Coordinates of C-alpha atoms and ligand atoms in Angstrom, one line a residue:
X88 CA 0.0 0.0 -0.3
X89 CA 1.6 3.3 -1.0
X90 CA 2.0 6.0 1.7
X91 CA -0.3 8.8 1.7
X92 CA 0.1 12.2 2.6
X93 CA -2.7 14.3 3.6
X94 CA -3.3 18.0 5.1
X95 CA -5.3 20.4 6.4
X96 CA -4.9 24.1 6.9
X97 CA -5.5 26.6 9.5
X98 CA -6.8 30.1 9.0
X99 CA -5.9 32.4 12.0
X100 CA -6.7 35.8 10.4
X101 CA -9.9 37.6 10.8
X102 CA -11.1 40.7 9.0
X103 CA -13.1 43.2 11.1
X104 CA -16.1 42.5 8.8
X105 CA -15.8 38.7 9.4
X106 CA -15.2 39.6 13.2
X107 CA -18.5 41.9 13.3
X108 CA -20.7 39.2 11.5
X109 CA -19.1 36.3 13.6
X110 CA -20.1 38.6 17.1
X111 CA -23.6 38.9 15.6
X112 CA -23.7 35.2 15.4
X113 CA -22.2 34.2 18.3
X114 CA -24.6 36.3 20.5
X115 CA -27.2 34.5 18.8
X116 CA -25.9 31.5 20.3
X117 CA -27.4 30.1 23.7
X118 CA -25.9 31.5 26.7
X119 CA -22.6 32.8 25.0
X120 CA -21.0 29.7 26.8
X121 CA -17.2 28.8 26.4
X122 CA -15.9 26.4 24.0
X123 CA -16.7 22.7 25.0
X124 CA -12.9 21.9 24.4
X125 CA -12.0 19.6 27.3
X126 CA -12.0 15.4 27.5
X127 CA -15.2 13.6 27.8
X128 CA -15.8 11.1 30.1
X129 CA -14.8 7.7 29.2
X130 CA -17.7 5.3 28.4
X131 CA -17.4 1.9 29.5
X132 CA -19.2 -1.1 27.8
X133 CA -21.1 -3.7 30.1
X134 CA -18.7 -6.4 30.1
X135 CA -15.1 -7.2 28.9
X136 CA -16.0 -9.4 26.3
X137 CA -18.1 -6.2 25.0
X138 CA -15.3 -3.9 25.4
X139 CA -12.7 -5.9 23.4
X140 CA -14.3 -5.6 20.1
X141 CA -15.0 -3.0 17.8
X142 CA -18.3 -3.1 15.5
X143 CA -17.4 -4.4 12.0
X144 CA -20.6 -5.6 10.5
X145 CA -23.0 -2.9 10.1
X146 CA -25.9 -5.6 10.0
X147 CA -25.2 -7.0 13.3
X148 CA -24.8 -3.7 14.6
X149 CA -27.1 -2.0 17.3
X150 CA -26.0 1.1 19.2
X151 CA -24.9 0.2 22.6
X152 CA -25.1 2.4 25.6
X153 CA -22.0 3.0 27.5
X154 CA -21.9 2.2 31.4
X155 CA -20.1 4.2 33.7
X156 CA -18.4 2.5 36.6
X157 CA -18.0 4.3 40.1
X158 CA -14.8 3.4 42.1
X159 CA -11.1 3.7 41.4
X160 CA -9.7 0.0 42.4
X161 CA -10.0 -1.4 39.0
X162 CA -7.1 -1.8 36.9
X163 CA -8.6 -0.1 33.8
X164 CA -9.9 2.9 36.1
X165 CA -6.6 3.4 37.3
X166 CA -5.2 2.9 34.0
X167 CA -7.2 5.8 32.3
X168 CA -6.3 7.8 35.5
X169 CA -2.9 7.3 35.2
X170 CA -2.9 8.5 31.6
X171 CA -4.4 11.7 32.3
X172 CA -2.3 12.3 35.1
X173 CA 0.8 11.3 33.2
X174 CA -0.3 13.4 30.1
X175 CA -0.8 16.1 32.3
X176 CA 2.3 16.1 34.2
X177 CA 4.4 15.3 31.0
X178 CA 2.7 17.9 28.3
X179 CA 0.2 20.2 30.2
X180 CA 0.6 22.8 32.5
X181 CA -2.9 23.8 32.9
X182 CA -5.9 21.7 31.4
X183 CA -9.7 21.4 32.0
X184 CA -11.8 18.7 32.4
X185 CA -15.2 18.0 32.3
X186 CA -16.1 15.7 35.6
X187 CA -16.8 12.0 35.2
X188 CA -20.4 11.5 35.6
X189 CA -22.1 8.4 36.7
X190 CA -25.6 8.9 35.8
X191 CA -26.8 7.2 32.7
X192 CA -29.4 9.8 32.1
X193 CA -28.3 11.2 28.8
X194 CA -30.1 14.3 29.2
X195 CA -29.2 15.1 32.7
X196 CA -25.6 14.3 31.6
X197 CA -26.3 17.0 28.9
X198 CA -27.8 19.6 30.8
X199 CA -25.2 19.3 33.6
X200 CA -22.7 19.7 30.8
X201 CA -24.2 22.8 29.4
X202 CA -24.0 24.4 32.8
X203 CA -20.4 24.2 32.9
X204 CA -18.1 27.1 32.6
X205 CA -14.4 27.5 31.9
X206 CA -13.6 28.3 35.7
X207 CA -15.7 25.4 37.1
X208 CA -13.8 23.2 34.6
X209 CA -10.7 24.3 35.4
X210 CA -10.7 23.2 39.2
X211 CA -12.2 19.7 38.9
X212 CA -10.0 17.3 41.0
X213 CA -9.6 14.0 39.2
X214 CA -9.1 12.4 42.1
X215 CA -12.5 12.4 43.4
X216 CA -14.3 11.7 40.0
X217 CA -15.6 8.3 39.3
X218 CA -13.0 6.4 37.3
X219 CA -14.4 4.5 34.3
X220 CA -13.1 1.4 32.7
X221 CA -11.6 1.9 29.3
X222 CA -11.5 -0.9 26.8
X223 CA -8.1 -0.1 25.5
X224 CA -4.3 -1.2 26.1
X225 CA -1.8 1.1 27.1
X226 CA 0.8 0.1 25.3
X227 CA 4.5 0.9 26.1
X228 CA 7.1 2.4 23.5
X229 CA 9.0 -0.5 23.2
X230 CA 5.8 -2.7 22.2
X231 CA 5.2 -0.1 19.5
X232 CA 8.7 0.0 18.1
X233 CA 8.5 -3.9 18.1
X234 CA 5.3 -3.9 16.1
X235 CA 6.2 -1.1 13.5
X236 CA 10.3 -2.5 13.3
X237 CA 11.4 0.9 15.3
X238 CA 9.0 2.8 13.2
X239 CA 10.8 1.9 9.7
X240 CA 10.0 3.9 6.9
X241 CA 8.8 0.6 5.2
X242 CA 5.8 0.6 7.6
X243 CA 5.1 4.0 6.8
X244 CA 1.3 3.8 5.3
X245 CA 0.1 7.6 5.9
X246 CA 1.2 10.9 7.0
X247 CA -1.2 13.6 7.8
X248 CA -0.5 17.5 9.0
X249 CA -0.3 16.2 12.7
X250 CA 0.7 12.3 12.5
X251 CA 2.8 9.8 10.6
X252 CA 0.6 6.5 10.8
X253 CA 2.8 3.4 10.6
X254 CA 1.7 -0.7 10.0
X255 CA 2.4 -2.6 12.9
X256 CA 2.3 -6.3 14.0
X257 CA 1.7 -7.1 17.7
X258 CA 2.9 -9.8 19.5
X259 CA -0.2 -11.6 19.7
X260 CA -0.4 -11.6 15.7
X261 CA -3.1 -8.7 15.4
X262 CA -2.1 -6.1 12.7
X263 CA -2.8 -2.5 13.5
X264 CA -2.1 1.1 12.3
X265 CA -0.1 3.1 14.8
X266 CA -0.7 7.1 14.6
X267 CA 2.3 8.9 16.2
X268 CA 1.5 12.3 16.9
X269 CA 4.1 14.7 15.1
X270 CA 5.8 17.5 16.6
X271 CA 4.8 20.2 14.7
X272 CA 4.5 24.1 15.1
X273 CA 2.0 23.6 17.8
X274 CA 3.1 23.7 21.5
X275 CA 3.4 20.6 23.1
X276 CA 0.3 21.6 25.6
X277 CA -2.0 22.0 22.5
X278 CA -0.7 18.8 21.4
X279 CA -1.4 16.8 24.7
X280 CA -4.8 18.5 24.9
X281 CA -5.7 17.4 21.2
X282 CA -4.4 14.1 21.9
X283 CA -7.0 14.0 24.7
X284 CA -9.6 15.3 23.3
X285 CA -9.4 13.0 20.4
X286 CA -9.1 10.0 22.6
X287 CA -12.2 11.3 24.7
X288 CA -14.2 11.6 21.4
X289 CA -13.2 8.1 20.3
X290 CA -14.4 6.8 23.6
X291 CA -18.0 7.4 23.0
X292 CA -17.9 5.9 19.5
X293 CA -19.1 2.2 18.8
X294 CA -20.2 2.2 15.1
X295 CA -19.3 0.1 12.3
X296 CA -18.6 3.1 9.8
X297 CA -16.3 4.9 12.4
X298 CA -12.6 4.0 13.2
X299 CA -12.0 1.6 16.3
X300 CA -9.3 2.3 18.7
X301 CA -7.2 -0.7 20.1
X302 CA -4.9 1.4 22.1
X303 CA -2.6 4.1 23.0
X304 CA 0.8 5.2 24.3
X305 CA 1.9 8.1 25.6
X306 CA 5.4 6.5 26.5
X307 CA 8.3 8.1 24.2
X308 CA 5.4 10.5 22.4
X309 CA 1.6 10.5 21.9
X310 CA 0.4 7.3 19.9
X311 CA -3.2 5.8 19.0
X312 CA -3.4 2.3 18.0
X313 CA -5.9 1.8 15.7
X314 CA -7.4 -1.1 13.6
X315 CA -5.5 -1.2 10.5
X316 CA -7.8 -0.7 7.3
X317 CA -6.3 -2.8 4.4
X318 CA -7.3 -0.5 1.8
X319 CA -5.9 2.4 3.1
X320 CA -8.1 5.7 2.6
X321 CA -10.9 6.5 0.2
X322 CA -8.6 8.7 -1.3
X323 CA -6.0 6.5 -2.0
X324 CA -8.4 3.9 -3.8
X325 CA -10.1 6.7 -5.5
X326 CA -7.4 9.0 -6.5
X327 CA -3.9 7.0 -6.2
X328 CA -4.9 3.8 -7.9
X329 CA -4.8 2.8 -11.5
X330 CA -7.6 0.4 -11.0
X331 CA -11.2 2.2 -11.0
X332 CA -13.3 1.6 -8.0
X333 CA -16.9 0.4 -9.4
X334 CA -20.0 2.1 -8.8
X335 CA -21.3 -0.5 -6.3
X336 CA -18.6 -0.2 -4.0
X337 CA -18.6 3.6 -4.1
X338 CA -22.1 3.6 -3.5
X339 CA -21.7 1.2 -0.7
X340 CA -19.3 3.6 0.5
X341 CA -21.3 6.6 0.4
X342 CA -24.0 5.2 2.2
X343 CA -21.5 3.8 4.9
X344 CA -20.2 7.6 5.6
X345 CA -23.6 8.7 5.5
X346 CA -24.7 6.0 8.3
X347 CA -21.6 6.6 10.1
X348 CA -22.3 10.8 10.3
X349 CA -26.1 10.0 11.2
X350 CA -24.7 8.2 14.0
X351 CA -22.1 11.1 15.1
X352 CA -24.8 13.6 14.9
X353 CA -27.8 12.1 16.5
X354 CA -27.1 8.4 17.5
X355 CA -24.1 8.6 19.3
X356 CA -23.8 9.6 23.5
X357 CA -22.8 13.0 22.6
X358 CA -23.4 15.2 19.7
X359 CA -20.3 15.1 17.9
X360 CA -19.2 17.5 14.5
X361 CA -16.1 15.7 12.7
X362 CA -15.2 19.1 11.3
X363 CA -12.4 17.3 9.1
X364 CA -14.5 15.3 7.0
X365 CA -12.7 14.3 3.4
X366 CA -11.6 11.3 1.5
X367 CA -8.2 11.0 3.4
X368 CA -10.1 10.6 6.5
X369 CA -12.4 8.0 5.2
X370 CA -10.5 4.2 5.5
X371 CA -11.8 1.2 3.9
X372 CA -12.1 -2.1 5.7
X373 CA -11.3 -5.5 4.1
X374 CA -14.9 -5.6 2.8
X375 CA -14.6 -2.1 1.8
X376 CA -16.8 -1.0 4.6
X377 CA -16.2 2.9 5.1
X378 CA -14.8 4.0 8.4
X379 CA -14.7 7.8 9.5
X380 CA -11.2 8.1 11.2
X381 CA -9.1 11.2 12.5
X382 CA -11.0 13.0 15.1
X383 CA -8.4 15.3 16.0
X384 CA -10.5 18.2 14.9
X385 CA -14.0 16.8 16.4
X386 CA -16.0 18.9 18.6
X387 CA -18.7 17.6 20.8
X388 CA -21.7 20.1 21.1
X389 CA -24.1 20.4 24.2
X390 CA -28.0 19.3 22.9
X391 CA -29.0 23.2 23.7
X392 CA -26.4 24.9 21.5
X393 CA -27.7 25.6 18.2
X394 CA -24.3 25.9 17.2
X395 CA -20.5 27.1 18.0
X396 CA -18.1 29.6 17.0
X397 CA -14.6 28.6 16.4
X398 CA -11.5 30.4 16.0
X399 CA -8.9 29.7 14.4
X400 CA -10.8 27.8 11.7
X401 CA -9.3 24.4 10.8
X402 CA -10.2 22.1 8.1
X403 CA -9.3 21.1 4.6
X404 CA -9.9 23.7 1.6
X405 CA -12.4 22.3 -0.7
X406 CA -14.7 20.9 1.8
X407 CA -15.4 24.1 4.0
X408 CA -18.9 24.9 4.3
X409 CA -18.8 29.0 3.6
X410 CA -20.6 29.6 7.2
X411 CA -17.6 27.9 8.6
X412 CA -14.8 29.5 6.7
X413 CA -16.2 32.9 6.8
X414 CA -17.5 33.0 10.6
X415 CA -16.2 29.9 12.2
X416 CA -19.9 28.7 13.2
X417 CA -19.8 25.0 13.8
X418 CA -22.6 22.4 13.7
X419 CA -23.9 19.3 12.0
X420 CA -24.3 21.3 8.8
X421 CA -20.9 21.9 8.3
X422 CA -20.5 17.8 7.8
X423 CA -23.3 17.8 5.8
X424 CA -21.5 20.1 3.2
X425 CA -18.1 18.1 3.7
X426 CA -20.2 15.0 2.6
X427 CA -21.8 16.7 -0.2
X428 CA -18.3 17.4 -1.6
X429 CA -17.2 13.8 -1.0
X430 CA -20.1 12.5 -2.5
X431 CA -19.2 14.7 -5.7
X432 CA -15.7 13.1 -5.3
X433 CA -17.1 9.8 -5.4
X434 CA -19.4 10.5 -8.5
X435 CA -16.8 12.5 -10.5
X436 CA -13.7 10.9 -9.4
X437 CA -12.1 14.2 -8.9
X438 CA -10.6 15.8 -6.2
X439 CA -12.4 18.5 -3.9
X440 CA -9.6 21.2 -5.2
X441 CA -7.6 20.2 -8.3
X442 CA -4.1 20.5 -8.9
X443 CA -4.9 24.3 -10.4
X444 CA -6.6 24.7 -6.9
X445 CA -9.9 24.7 -8.6
X446 CA -13.0 23.8 -6.6
X447 CA -15.0 20.9 -7.4
X448 CA -18.3 22.4 -6.0
X449 CA -17.8 25.3 -8.4
X450 CA -17.2 23.1 -11.5
X451 CA -20.3 20.7 -10.8
X452 CA -22.8 22.9 -9.4
X453 CA -23.8 24.5 -13.2
X454 CA -23.5 20.6 -14.7
X455 CA -25.9 19.5 -11.5
X456 CA -28.2 22.3 -12.5
X457 CA -28.2 21.2 -16.3
X458 CA -28.4 17.7 -15.5
X459 CA -25.3 16.6 -17.2
X460 CA -24.7 13.4 -15.8
X461 CA -22.4 12.3 -18.5
X462 CA -20.3 15.3 -17.7
X463 CA -20.3 14.6 -14.3
X464 CA -19.9 11.1 -14.0
X465 CA -16.5 9.7 -13.8
X466 CA -15.3 8.7 -17.2
X467 CA -13.5 5.8 -16.0
X468 CA -16.9 4.3 -14.7
X469 CA -18.6 4.6 -18.4
X470 CA -22.0 3.3 -18.5
X471 CA -21.4 0.7 -15.6
X472 CA -23.6 2.4 -12.9
X473 CA -27.0 2.0 -11.5
X474 CA -28.7 5.1 -13.0
X475 CA -31.5 5.2 -10.1
X476 CA -28.3 5.2 -7.6
X477 CA -26.4 7.4 -9.6
X478 CA -29.6 10.1 -9.8
X479 CA -30.2 10.2 -5.9
X480 CA -26.4 10.4 -5.3
X481 CA -26.4 13.8 -7.4
X482 CA -29.8 15.0 -5.9
X483 CA -28.2 14.4 -2.3
X484 CA -24.8 16.1 -3.2
X485 CA -26.6 18.9 -4.6
X486 CA -28.5 19.3 -1.6
X487 CA -25.4 19.0 0.7
X488 CA -23.5 21.6 -1.0
X489 CA -26.1 24.2 -0.7
X490 CA -24.8 27.5 0.7
X491 CA -27.3 28.3 3.3
X492 CA -26.8 25.8 6.0
X493 CA -30.3 25.7 6.9
X494 CA -31.4 24.3 3.6
X495 CA -28.8 21.4 3.6
X496 CA -30.6 18.2 4.8
X497 CA -29.7 16.5 7.9
X498 CA -27.5 13.3 7.9
X499 CA -31.0 11.4 8.7
X500 CA -32.8 13.0 5.5
X501 CA -29.5 11.9 3.6
X502 CA -29.6 8.3 4.4
X503 CA -33.3 8.5 3.6
X504 CA -32.6 9.8 0.3
X505 CA -29.6 7.6 -0.5
X506 CA -31.2 4.5 0.7
X507 CA -34.3 5.5 -1.4
X508 CA -36.6 5.1 1.5
X509 CA -38.3 8.5 0.7
X510 CA -38.1 10.7 -2.7
X511 CA -36.9 14.2 -2.4
X512 CA -40.2 16.1 -1.5
X513 CA -41.8 19.1 -3.2
X514 CA -39.5 22.1 -1.7
X515 CA -36.2 19.9 -1.6
X516 CA -36.3 19.3 -5.5
X517 CA -37.9 22.5 -7.3
X518 CA -37.1 21.1 -11.0
X519 CA -36.5 17.6 -12.2
X520 CA -36.5 16.3 -15.5
X521 CA -36.3 18.9 -18.6
X522 CA -34.2 21.2 -16.7
X523 CA -32.5 18.5 -14.9
X524 CA -31.8 18.1 -11.5
X525 CA -32.3 21.4 -9.7
X526 CA -32.8 21.4 -6.2
X527 CA -33.8 24.1 -4.2
X528 CA -30.2 24.3 -3.0
X529 CA -29.1 25.3 -6.2
X530 CA -31.1 28.4 -6.0
X531 CA -28.5 30.9 -4.9
X532 CA -30.8 33.4 -3.4
X533 CA -29.2 34.7 -0.5
X534 CA -25.9 33.5 -1.1
X535 CA -25.0 34.0 -4.9
X536 CA -22.5 32.1 -7.1
X537 CA -20.4 35.1 -7.3
X538 CA -20.4 35.7 -3.5
X539 CA -19.3 32.2 -2.9
X540 CA -16.6 32.6 -5.4
X541 CA -15.5 35.7 -3.4
X542 CA -15.6 34.0 -0.2
X543 CA -13.8 31.1 -1.4
X544 CA -11.2 33.3 -3.2
X545 CA -10.4 35.1 0.4
X546 CA -10.2 32.0 2.2
X547 CA -7.9 30.7 -0.6
X548 CA -5.6 33.8 0.0
X549 CA -5.5 33.3 3.6
X550 CA -4.5 29.5 3.2
X551 CA -1.8 30.5 0.8
X552 CA -0.7 33.9 2.3
Ligands
ATP19 N1 -6.4 2.6 10.7 C1 -5.6 2.8 9.5 N2 -5.3 2.1 8.6 C2 -4.7 2.0 7.6 N3 -4.2 3.5 7.1 C3 -4.5 4.4 8.0 C4 -5.0 4.4 9.0 N4 -4.9 5.4 9.8 C5 -4.6 6.5 8.8 N5 -4.0 5.7 7.5 C6 -3.4 6.2 6.7 O1 -2.8 7.8 7.2 C7 -3.2 8.8 6.5 C8 -3.4 10.1 7.7 O2 -3.8 9.6 9.0 P1 -4.6 10.5 9.6 O3 -5.8 11.4 8.7 O4 -5.3 10.0 10.9 O5 -3.2 11.6 10.4 P2 -3.4 13.4 10.2 O6 -2.2 13.9 10.7 O7 -4.6 13.5 11.5 O8 -4.2 13.9 9.1 P3 -4.6 15.0 8.9 O9 -3.8 15.9 7.6 O10 -5.9 15.1 8.4 O11 -5.0 16.2 10.3 C9 -4.8 8.7 6.4 O12 -5.2 9.1 5.2 C10 -4.4 7.1 5.8 O13 -4.0 6.8 4.4

């Protein structure tokens, strides 16, 4: 498998115009609460046998509610406590924690969390917290070095902006991917808090279409040990392989990603926004089941927050929703927009941004409007696709890339549309047929193509500056 490089950008600058718009948006936000950036409590599954397995089969999947355990005697609890203590000691001078809660009542937990303020978060004594039992192994550096042949270049399978990923063989024969967080421009403190945030988020996830964590290590650096995906990422298969991915598999992957996002937004313990949905963050299992990975930018939002405003804006150029890159607004709809771009990549075989840094969204919109199916579909597919699946994919993509977040469908609706459980209704689709697939989403009432282009160019400048 070829080594893959991926990258995301951070935009630091804010113009006075953006700042004031952003403030306006912020004041609309509930309670003006601080960012929920913190370590979440670690959910624990009922029994040891439960905890050891990752969901890998969507047909046998049923959502499981994590169970929280009180008391600090068991070794797993100690292990987690030690981990936080260790990371804190080694890397973090000050860090905020959300207390671990014992109640299984989701609403109660969410209400409590929403009421927390930064000052309260900072003074939580971790010794008095109920201790959870994580299911992961805490690896030593020598175990990981042995598994990856001392992190040899031959085992390097991927490289992102923040990490190198190595293929490894554990002593029990299991093949894993070891994600080694790199020392980059970020402060050690920030990297450690990113690591704990990612760990805390992954802990809440248990779905066949989301990456599965096997363990971690804070020995000799920060490492995540993940289930190995033999086909690598969707990006490498879609763009880096001479063999064309057939439509059946592409459509299966699209549905898998949609199911995974629906789970993160609505069915998971927390309301999780991924913030970096892109082809290189979709891994493929042996049987081409899509798994959403890389929760390094993910954020959880309390139930009663309509959205959240972040700064700096981090993500990957080409997948960013306008309201996010212009105003830093984060909610489920930014993942929906990115999913629409990903769907366009699956349909067209073109990258979100090509080598000339041209946007796929801008290229595809007029073709979607004129229903130019032949122009849009990846030429490598020829006529080898199911026309009904293709049409549903195009309609869904047009709806997802709507400039207006409120006009974009939820991931629940996206899954229904893709799986043909319900057809688009009047209002979602304005025209279909003669004039082609023209969804409401393509009526750029409050956000014209020109203003999108201007915003996009402005964003591009910031990224390139
Ligand atoms: N479990 C895995 N199995 C196989 N390959 C993997 C696995 N995890 C990651 N990779 C490969 O490594 C690449 C980089 O991984 P990842 O996206 O997690 O790094 P990152 O530094 O967080 O990236 P980004 O630049 O998006 O921040 C992926 O695109 C994929 O090709």
